[in-house]
PDB file of C-alpha atoms in Angstrom:
ATOM      1  CA  UNK A  24     -35.824 -11.528 -51.319  1.00 56.00           C
ATOM      2  CA  UNK A  25     -33.093 -12.627 -48.993  1.00 71.00           C
ATOM      3  CA  UNK A  26     -31.191 -10.276 -46.773  1.00 75.00           C
ATOM      4  CA  UNK A  27     -27.993 -10.606 -48.783  1.00 77.00           C
ATOM      5  CA  UNK A  28     -29.747  -9.616 -52.017  1.00 80.00           C
ATOM      6  CA  UNK A  29     -31.690  -6.806 -50.322  1.00 81.00           C
ATOM      7  CA  UNK A  30     -28.586  -5.245 -48.707  1.00 83.00           C
ATOM      8  CA  UNK A  31     -26.739  -5.403 -52.023  1.00 85.00           C
ATOM      9  CA  UNK A  32     -29.613  -3.745 -53.905  1.00 86.00           C
ATOM     10  CA  UNK A  33     -29.983  -1.052 -51.296  1.00 86.00           C
ATOM     11  CA  UNK A  34     -26.264  -0.321 -51.533  1.00 86.00           C
ATOM     12  CA  UNK A  35     -26.339  -0.216 -55.331  1.00 90.00           C
ATOM     13  CA  UNK A  36     -29.410   2.040 -55.271  1.00 88.00           C
ATOM     14  CA  UNK A  37     -27.412   4.460 -53.203  1.00 86.00           C
ATOM     15  CA  UNK A  38     -24.475   4.116 -55.665  1.00 89.00           C
ATOM     16  CA  UNK A  39     -22.155   3.054 -52.846  1.00 90.00           C
ATOM     17  CA  UNK A  40     -19.206   0.727 -53.046  1.00 92.00           C
ATOM     18  CA  UNK A  41     -18.729  -1.901 -50.433  1.00 90.00           C
ATOM     19  CA  UNK A  42     -15.847   0.165 -48.949  1.00 92.00           C
ATOM     20  CA  UNK A  43     -18.022   3.308 -48.743  1.00 91.00           C
ATOM     21  CA  UNK A  44     -20.781   1.445 -46.901  1.00 89.00           C
ATOM     22  CA  UNK A  45     -18.209  -0.160 -44.615  1.00 89.00           C
ATOM     23  CA  UNK A  46     -16.749   3.224 -43.694  1.00 91.00           C
ATOM     24  CA  UNK A  47     -20.164   4.660 -42.859  1.00 91.00           C
ATOM     25  CA  UNK A  48     -21.176   1.895 -40.458  1.00 89.00           C
ATOM     26  CA  UNK A  49     -17.654   1.325 -39.183  1.00 89.00           C
ATOM     27  CA  UNK A  50     -16.995  -2.239 -40.324  1.00 90.00           C
ATOM     28  CA  UNK A  51     -14.571  -3.732 -42.770  1.00 91.00           C
ATOM     29  CA  UNK A  52     -15.187  -4.120 -46.506  1.00 91.00           C
ATOM     30  CA  UNK A  53     -14.810  -7.877 -46.022  1.00 91.00           C
ATOM     31  CA  UNK A  54     -17.709  -7.839 -43.618  1.00 90.00           C
ATOM     32  CA  UNK A  55     -19.963  -6.186 -46.223  1.00 89.00           C
ATOM     33  CA  UNK A  56     -18.864  -8.774 -48.781  1.00 90.00           C
ATOM     34  CA  UNK A  57     -19.678 -11.586 -46.356  1.00 89.00           C
ATOM     35  CA  UNK A  58     -23.204 -10.176 -45.804  1.00 86.00           C
ATOM     36  CA  UNK A  59     -23.881  -9.892 -49.521  1.00 85.00           C
ATOM     37  CA  UNK A  60     -22.637 -13.474 -50.075  1.00 87.00           C
ATOM     38  CA  UNK A  61     -24.808 -14.825 -47.325  1.00 83.00           C
ATOM     39  CA  UNK A  62     -21.821 -15.921 -45.253  1.00 84.00           C
ATOM     40  CA  UNK A  63     -22.597 -13.735 -42.276  1.00 81.00           C
ATOM     41  CA  UNK A  64     -25.353 -11.631 -40.756  1.00 80.00           C
ATOM     42  CA  UNK A  65     -25.104  -8.267 -38.923  1.00 82.00           C
ATOM     43  CA  UNK A  66     -26.047  -7.688 -35.300  1.00 77.00           C
ATOM     44  CA  UNK A  67     -29.242  -5.949 -34.233  1.00 74.00           C
ATOM     45  CA  UNK A  68     -27.575  -2.564 -33.664  1.00 77.00           C
ATOM     46  CA  UNK A  69     -26.086  -2.701 -37.152  1.00 83.00           C
ATOM     47  CA  UNK A  70     -29.439  -3.664 -38.641  1.00 82.00           C
ATOM     48  CA  UNK A  71     -30.972  -0.580 -37.003  1.00 80.00           C
ATOM     49  CA  UNK A  72     -28.163   1.557 -38.417  1.00 84.00           C
ATOM     50  CA  UNK A  73     -28.733   0.083 -41.917  1.00 85.00           C
ATOM     51  CA  UNK A  74     -32.429   0.753 -41.638  1.00 83.00           C
ATOM     52  CA  UNK A  75     -31.770   4.428 -40.834  1.00 83.00           C
ATOM     53  CA  UNK A  76     -29.122   4.750 -43.509  1.00 85.00           C
ATOM     54  CA  UNK A  77     -31.194   3.371 -46.363  1.00 85.00           C
ATOM     55  CA  UNK A  78     -34.463   4.860 -45.085  1.00 82.00           C
ATOM     56  CA  UNK A  79     -36.301   1.540 -45.059  1.00 83.00           C
ATOM     57  CA  UNK A  80     -38.321   0.010 -42.284  1.00 74.00           C
ATOM     58  CA  UNK A  81     -36.751  -2.224 -39.710  1.00 67.00           C
ATOM     59  CA  UNK A  82     -39.158  -4.965 -40.780  1.00 66.00           C
ATOM     60  CA  UNK A  83     -37.971  -4.710 -44.378  1.00 71.00           C
ATOM     61  CA  UNK A  84     -34.332  -5.062 -43.276  1.00 72.00           C
ATOM     62  CA  UNK A  85     -35.134  -8.073 -41.067  1.00 69.00           C
ATOM     63  CA  UNK A  86     -37.765  -9.978 -43.011  1.00 64.00           C
ATOM     64  CA  UNK A  87     -37.295  -8.651 -46.535  1.00 60.00           C
ATOM     65  CA  UNK A  88     -40.912  -7.422 -46.779  1.00 56.00           C
ATOM     66  CA  UNK A  89     -43.033  -4.579 -45.572  1.00 52.00           C
ATOM     67  CA  UNK A  90     -46.160  -6.598 -44.738  1.00 49.00           C
ATOM     68  CA  UNK A  91     -45.796  -9.067 -41.834  1.00 49.00           C
ATOM     69  CA  UNK A  92     -47.770 -11.593 -39.953  1.00 52.00           C
ATOM     70  CA  UNK A  93     -48.700 -10.849 -36.349  1.00 51.00           C
ATOM     71  CA  UNK A  94     -45.892 -13.152 -35.242  1.00 51.00           C
ATOM     72  CA  UNK A  95     -43.368 -11.290 -37.343  1.00 51.00           C
ATOM     73  CA  UNK A  96     -44.659  -7.960 -35.987  1.00 55.00           C
ATOM     74  CA  UNK A  97     -44.221  -9.211 -32.437  1.00 58.00           C
ATOM     75  CA  UNK A  98     -40.660 -10.359 -33.194  1.00 55.00           C
ATOM     76  CA  UNK A  99     -39.843  -7.050 -34.883  1.00 56.00           C
ATOM     77  CA  UNK A 100     -41.243  -5.038 -31.953  1.00 61.00           C
ATOM     78  CA  UNK A 101     -39.253  -7.098 -29.500  1.00 63.00           C
ATOM     79  CA  UNK A 102     -36.077  -6.687 -31.481  1.00 62.00           C
ATOM     80  CA  UNK A 103     -36.724  -2.940 -31.809  1.00 64.00           C
ATOM     81  CA  UNK A 104     -37.157  -2.561 -28.046  1.00 69.00           C
ATOM     82  CA  UNK A 105     -34.054  -4.645 -27.412  1.00 68.00           C
ATOM     83  CA  UNK A 106     -31.954  -2.496 -29.753  1.00 65.00           C
ATOM     84  CA  UNK A 107     -33.284   0.716 -28.145  1.00 70.00           C
ATOM     85  CA  UNK A 108     -32.545  -0.641 -24.656  1.00 74.00           C
ATOM     86  CA  UNK A 109     -29.099  -1.722 -25.682  1.00 75.00           C
ATOM     87  CA  UNK A 110     -28.354   1.755 -26.987  1.00 74.00           C
ATOM     88  CA  UNK A 111     -29.557   3.355 -23.737  1.00 80.00           C
ATOM     89  CA  UNK A 112     -27.564   0.911 -21.635  1.00 82.00           C
ATOM     90  CA  UNK A 113     -24.477   1.632 -23.731  1.00 82.00           C
ATOM     91  CA  UNK A 114     -24.898   5.412 -23.196  1.00 86.00           C
ATOM     92  CA  UNK A 115     -25.509   4.945 -19.492  1.00 87.00           C
ATOM     93  CA  UNK A 116     -22.463   2.713 -19.138  1.00 89.00           C
ATOM     94  CA  UNK A 117     -20.236   5.188 -21.004  1.00 92.00           C
ATOM     95  CA  UNK A 118     -21.523   8.012 -18.804  1.00 91.00           C
ATOM     96  CA  UNK A 119     -21.011   6.019 -15.597  1.00 92.00           C
ATOM     97  CA  UNK A 120     -17.503   4.945 -16.611  1.00 94.00           C
ATOM     98  CA  UNK A 121     -16.629   8.516 -17.532  1.00 95.00           C
ATOM     99  CA  UNK A 122     -17.809   9.762 -14.098  1.00 95.00           C
ATOM    100  CA  UNK A 123     -15.803   7.033 -12.313  1.00 95.00           C
ATOM    101  CA  UNK A 124     -12.656   7.812 -14.332  1.00 96.00           C
ATOM    102  CA  UNK A 125     -13.021  11.546 -13.614  1.00 96.00           C
ATOM    103  CA  UNK A 126     -13.512  10.873  -9.887  1.00 95.00           C
ATOM    104  CA  UNK A 127     -10.428   8.645  -9.789  1.00 96.00           C
ATOM    105  CA  UNK A 128      -8.341  11.271 -11.599  1.00 96.00           C
ATOM    106  CA  UNK A 129      -9.641  13.884  -9.153  1.00 96.00           C
ATOM    107  CA  UNK A 130      -8.678  11.761  -6.157  1.00 95.00           C
ATOM    108  CA  UNK A 131      -5.250  11.010  -7.660  1.00 96.00           C
ATOM    109  CA  UNK A 132      -4.670  14.733  -8.265  1.00 96.00           C
ATOM    110  CA  UNK A 133      -5.637  15.551  -4.679  1.00 95.00           C
ATOM    111  CA  UNK A 134      -3.387  12.826  -3.316  1.00 94.00           C
ATOM    112  CA  UNK A 135      -0.423  13.876  -5.362  1.00 94.00           C
ATOM    113  CA  UNK A 136      -1.031  17.531  -4.447  1.00 94.00           C
ATOM    114  CA  UNK A 137      -1.020  16.644  -0.771  1.00 94.00           C
ATOM    115  CA  UNK A 138       2.070  14.419  -0.938  1.00 92.00           C
ATOM    116  CA  UNK A 139       4.008  16.877  -3.000  1.00 91.00           C
ATOM    117  CA  UNK A 140       2.906  19.894  -0.918  1.00 93.00           C
ATOM    118  CA  UNK A 141       1.213  21.734  -3.837  1.00 94.00           C
ATOM    119  CA  UNK A 142      -0.650  24.496  -2.028  1.00 95.00           C
ATOM    120  CA  UNK A 143      -2.881  25.444  -4.981  1.00 95.00           C
ATOM    121  CA  UNK A 144      -4.320  21.918  -4.958  1.00 96.00           C
ATOM    122  CA  UNK A 145      -4.561  21.575  -1.162  1.00 96.00           C
ATOM    123  CA  UNK A 146      -6.516  24.850  -1.021  1.00 96.00           C
ATOM    124  CA  UNK A 147      -9.468  23.172  -2.801  1.00 95.00           C
ATOM    125  CA  UNK A 148      -9.086  19.709  -1.286  1.00 96.00           C
ATOM    126  CA  UNK A 149     -12.408  18.947   0.503  1.00 95.00           C
ATOM    127  CA  UNK A 150     -10.848  16.096   2.487  1.00 94.00           C
ATOM    128  CA  UNK A 151      -8.394  18.418   4.329  1.00 95.00           C
ATOM    129  CA  UNK A 152      -9.286  20.526   7.354  1.00 95.00           C
ATOM    130  CA  UNK A 153      -7.732  23.798   8.504  1.00 97.00           C
ATOM    131  CA  UNK A 154      -5.431  23.558  11.463  1.00 96.00           C
ATOM    132  CA  UNK A 155      -3.140  25.884  13.463  1.00 97.00           C
ATOM    133  CA  UNK A 156       0.616  25.318  13.350  1.00 97.00           C
ATOM    134  CA  UNK A 157       3.600  26.953  14.972  1.00 97.00           C
ATOM    135  CA  UNK A 158       7.309  27.352  14.308  1.00 97.00           C
ATOM    136  CA  UNK A 159      10.153  29.544  15.521  1.00 96.00           C
ATOM    137  CA  UNK A 160      10.569  32.616  13.255  1.00 96.00           C
ATOM    138  CA  UNK A 161      13.785  32.448  11.228  1.00 94.00           C
ATOM    139  CA  UNK A 162      16.365  35.176  11.017  1.00 93.00           C
ATOM    140  CA  UNK A 163      15.436  38.644   9.778  1.00 93.00           C
ATOM    141  CA  UNK A 164      17.715  38.150   6.771  1.00 92.00           C
ATOM    142  CA  UNK A 165      15.826  35.022   5.686  1.00 93.00           C
ATOM    143  CA  UNK A 166      12.355  36.598   5.980  1.00 94.00           C
ATOM    144  CA  UNK A 167      13.355  39.958   4.460  1.00 94.00           C
ATOM    145  CA  UNK A 168      11.137  40.683   1.386  1.00 92.00           C
ATOM    146  CA  UNK A 169      14.171  42.236  -0.305  1.00 92.00           C
ATOM    147  CA  UNK A 170      16.172  38.990  -0.036  1.00 90.00           C
ATOM    148  CA  UNK A 171      17.235  38.351  -3.702  1.00 89.00           C
ATOM    149  CA  UNK A 172      17.307  34.568  -3.163  1.00 90.00           C
ATOM    150  CA  UNK A 173      13.746  33.992  -1.944  1.00 91.00           C
ATOM    151  CA  UNK A 174      11.891  37.309  -2.104  1.00 92.00           C
ATOM    152  CA  UNK A 175      10.920  36.901   1.542  1.00 93.00           C
ATOM    153  CA  UNK A 176       9.450  33.419   1.152  1.00 96.00           C
ATOM    154  CA  UNK A 177      10.916  30.821   3.526  1.00 96.00           C
ATOM    155  CA  UNK A 178      10.300  27.198   4.374  1.00 95.00           C
ATOM    156  CA  UNK A 179      10.100  25.590   7.819  1.00 95.00           C
ATOM    157  CA  UNK A 180       8.535  22.635   9.518  1.00 95.00           C
ATOM    158  CA  UNK A 181       5.537  23.519  11.673  1.00 96.00           C
ATOM    159  CA  UNK A 182       4.131  21.628  14.645  1.00 96.00           C
ATOM    160  CA  UNK A 183       0.397  21.071  14.238  1.00 96.00           C
ATOM    161  CA  UNK A 184      -0.562  19.604  17.606  1.00 94.00           C
ATOM    162  CA  UNK A 185       0.572  19.486  21.272  1.00 92.00           C
ATOM    163  CA  UNK A 186       1.187  15.748  21.082  1.00 91.00           C
ATOM    164  CA  UNK A 187       4.150  16.242  18.697  1.00 89.00           C
ATOM    165  CA  UNK A 188       2.770  13.747  16.152  1.00 90.00           C
ATOM    166  CA  UNK A 189       1.672  15.922  13.235  1.00 93.00           C
ATOM    167  CA  UNK A 190       4.051  18.131  11.240  1.00 94.00           C
ATOM    168  CA  UNK A 191       3.770  20.151   8.009  1.00 96.00           C
ATOM    169  CA  UNK A 192       6.498  21.711   5.931  1.00 95.00           C
ATOM    170  CA  UNK A 193       5.202  25.123   4.769  1.00 96.00           C
ATOM    171  CA  UNK A 194       6.485  27.789   2.444  1.00 96.00           C
ATOM    172  CA  UNK A 195       5.208  31.310   3.241  1.00 96.00           C
ATOM    173  CA  UNK A 196       6.112  34.927   3.724  1.00 95.00           C
ATOM    174  CA  UNK A 197       5.526  37.028   6.830  1.00 95.00           C
ATOM    175  CA  UNK A 198       7.731  40.089   6.320  1.00 93.00           C
ATOM    176  CA  UNK A 199      10.076  41.398   8.908  1.00 95.00           C
ATOM    177  CA  UNK A 200       9.528  41.012  12.675  1.00 94.00           C
ATOM    178  CA  UNK A 201       7.989  44.344  13.833  1.00 92.00           C
ATOM    179  CA  UNK A 202       9.879  44.137  17.157  1.00 93.00           C
ATOM    180  CA  UNK A 203       8.161  41.231  18.854  1.00 95.00           C
ATOM    181  CA  UNK A 204      10.333  39.555  21.508  1.00 93.00           C
ATOM    182  CA  UNK A 205      11.119  35.859  21.067  1.00 95.00           C
ATOM    183  CA  UNK A 206       9.055  35.723  17.807  1.00 97.00           C
ATOM    184  CA  UNK A 207       7.122  32.617  16.686  1.00 97.00           C
ATOM    185  CA  UNK A 208       4.984  32.267  13.552  1.00 97.00           C
ATOM    186  CA  UNK A 209       1.439  30.958  13.915  1.00 98.00           C
ATOM    187  CA  UNK A 210      -0.294  29.831  10.719  1.00 98.00           C
ATOM    188  CA  UNK A 211      -3.784  28.784   9.811  1.00 98.00           C
ATOM    189  CA  UNK A 212      -3.355  26.262   7.067  1.00 97.00           C
ATOM    190  CA  UNK A 213      -4.988  23.388   5.137  1.00 97.00           C
ATOM    191  CA  UNK A 214      -2.350  20.948   3.928  1.00 95.00           C
ATOM    192  CA  UNK A 215       0.353  23.066   2.343  1.00 96.00           C
ATOM    193  CA  UNK A 216      -1.994  26.030   1.704  1.00 97.00           C
ATOM    194  CA  UNK A 217      -1.440  28.826   4.171  1.00 97.00           C
ATOM    195  CA  UNK A 218      -4.458  31.062   4.628  1.00 96.00           C
ATOM    196  CA  UNK A 219      -3.164  33.309   7.418  1.00 96.00           C
ATOM    197  CA  UNK A 220       0.250  33.742   9.038  1.00 97.00           C
ATOM    198  CA  UNK A 221       0.962  35.861  12.085  1.00 96.00           C
ATOM    199  CA  UNK A 222       4.118  36.708  14.055  1.00 97.00           C
ATOM    200  CA  UNK A 223       3.363  36.136  17.750  1.00 97.00           C
ATOM    201  CA  UNK A 224       5.495  36.531  20.892  1.00 96.00           C
ATOM    202  CA  UNK A 225       6.881  33.395  22.436  1.00 95.00           C
ATOM    203  CA  UNK A 226       5.069  34.201  25.668  1.00 94.00           C
ATOM    204  CA  UNK A 227       1.757  33.409  23.915  1.00 95.00           C
ATOM    205  CA  UNK A 228       2.920  29.914  22.889  1.00 95.00           C
ATOM    206  CA  UNK A 229       2.634  27.132  25.452  1.00 94.00           C
ATOM    207  CA  UNK A 230       5.702  25.210  26.651  1.00 93.00           C
ATOM    208  CA  UNK A 231       4.700  21.911  25.041  1.00 92.00           C
ATOM    209  CA  UNK A 232       4.350  23.540  21.646  1.00 95.00           C
ATOM    210  CA  UNK A 233       7.684  25.329  22.059  1.00 94.00           C
ATOM    211  CA  UNK A 234       9.263  21.972  22.879  1.00 92.00           C
ATOM    212  CA  UNK A 235       7.734  20.448  19.773  1.00 93.00           C
ATOM    213  CA  UNK A 236       9.025  23.292  17.598  1.00 94.00           C
ATOM    214  CA  UNK A 237      12.487  22.975  19.086  1.00 91.00           C
ATOM    215  CA  UNK A 238      12.460  19.202  18.439  1.00 89.00           C
ATOM    216  CA  UNK A 239      11.408  19.398  14.770  1.00 90.00           C
ATOM    217  CA  UNK A 240      13.817  22.304  14.138  1.00 88.00           C
ATOM    218  CA  UNK A 241      16.760  20.373  15.586  1.00 86.00           C
ATOM    219  CA  UNK A 242      15.829  17.239  13.694  1.00 85.00           C
ATOM    220  CA  UNK A 243      15.397  18.963  10.343  1.00 84.00           C
ATOM    221  CA  UNK A 244      18.087  21.680  10.466  1.00 82.00           C
ATOM    222  CA  UNK A 245      20.687  20.533  13.006  1.00 81.00           C
ATOM    223  CA  UNK A 246      22.989  17.627  13.617  1.00 77.00           C
ATOM    224  CA  UNK A 247      22.366  17.817  17.332  1.00 77.00           C
ATOM    225  CA  UNK A 248      19.710  15.200  18.155  1.00 77.00           C
ATOM    226  CA  UNK A 249      20.478  14.939  21.839  1.00 77.00           C
ATOM    227  CA  UNK A 250      17.465  14.630  24.119  1.00 78.00           C
ATOM    228  CA  UNK A 251      15.182  13.844  21.193  1.00 80.00           C
ATOM    229  CA  UNK A 252      12.785  10.918  21.592  1.00 74.00           C
ATOM    230  CA  UNK A 253      12.331   9.373  18.112  1.00 70.00           C
ATOM    231  CA  UNK A 254      10.497   6.303  16.885  1.00 63.00           C
ATOM    232  CA  UNK A 255      12.220   6.449  13.477  1.00 58.00           C
ATOM    233  CA  UNK A 256      15.552   6.729  11.698  1.00 55.00           C
ATOM    234  CA  UNK A 257      16.570  10.400  11.335  1.00 52.00           C
ATOM    235  CA  UNK A 258      18.549   9.867   8.129  1.00 49.00           C
ATOM    236  CA  UNK A 259      16.657  11.538   5.346  1.00 57.00           C
ATOM    237  CA  UNK A 260      13.396  11.134   7.238  1.00 67.00           C
ATOM    238  CA  UNK A 261      12.194  14.697   6.485  1.00 76.00           C
ATOM    239  CA  UNK A 262      14.167  15.632   3.435  1.00 77.00           C
ATOM    240  CA  UNK A 263      11.673  14.815   0.716  1.00 81.00           C
ATOM    241  CA  UNK A 264       8.463  15.079   2.689  1.00 87.00           C
ATOM    242  CA  UNK A 265       5.845  17.767   3.106  1.00 91.00           C
ATOM    243  CA  UNK A 266       3.910  16.033   5.887  1.00 91.00           C
ATOM    244  CA  UNK A 267       4.985  13.882   8.797  1.00 87.00           C
ATOM    245  CA  UNK A 268       2.903  11.901  11.252  1.00 87.00           C
ATOM    246  CA  UNK A 269       5.334  10.256  13.673  1.00 83.00           C
ATOM    247  CA  UNK A 270       6.169  11.272  17.232  1.00 83.00           C
ATOM    248  CA  UNK A 271       9.112  13.619  17.709  1.00 83.00           C
ATOM    249  CA  UNK A 272       9.586  14.827  21.253  1.00 79.00           C
ATOM    250  CA  UNK A 273      12.172  16.773  23.144  1.00 78.00           C
ATOM    251  CA  UNK A 274      13.057  15.361  26.532  1.00 73.00           C
ATOM    252  CA  UNK A 275      13.569  18.236  28.937  1.00 63.00           C
ATOM    253  CA  UNK A 276      15.360  17.515  32.196  1.00 52.00           C
ATOM    254  CA  UNK A 277      14.315  19.842  34.987  1.00 51.00           C
TER     255      UNK A 277
END
């Protein structure tokens, strides 16, 4: 028999309508009708699916008979291998694409977390390294754990290197100054994630770092920009940022 007659008989033997068969193999009813009228022919992957569905040999589906010549057997074997390879390639491609998409989403999440200063994301970002930063400790009122406005958490820009080119805006809590003279805050942080924060005396902070802290503090929280060496416009430069990588220096005249 011809394929169109075979596929129709197989469908009728299963007491399926054209629509029911179409739903099972994910094609339209019109496609089934075209097959049964000899106007079209399914692809190899669909032939394999039909073979499994109707529990008939692949050879029967292709050639319309169980017994085959050696040439037909060779063709059937080749088609069978091609169908199996195609299925494996499809699965491998889907798996690879899924991995790439997940990696891209992961990188996007890390990038957004860093730019937005989300400490919970920065904490697990493998591309960030821990560094030590300094800032001048704010007033006792601001850092007081009993402060109803912030619960003791405060935000300041920290200088991350002596060159005055790397800055990070951090939100943290230290508690009250235990009586240290000229208090500074030293933090060990990765991006916006603060692992350790200590209150240290100003005498333990070198002059260059103190100058950097003074410069960033004046730029961010004061209108007095005298004696600041800037390679940027100060208007809104730090307002919506969590990280800054431009030179800010304080020119000290001896």
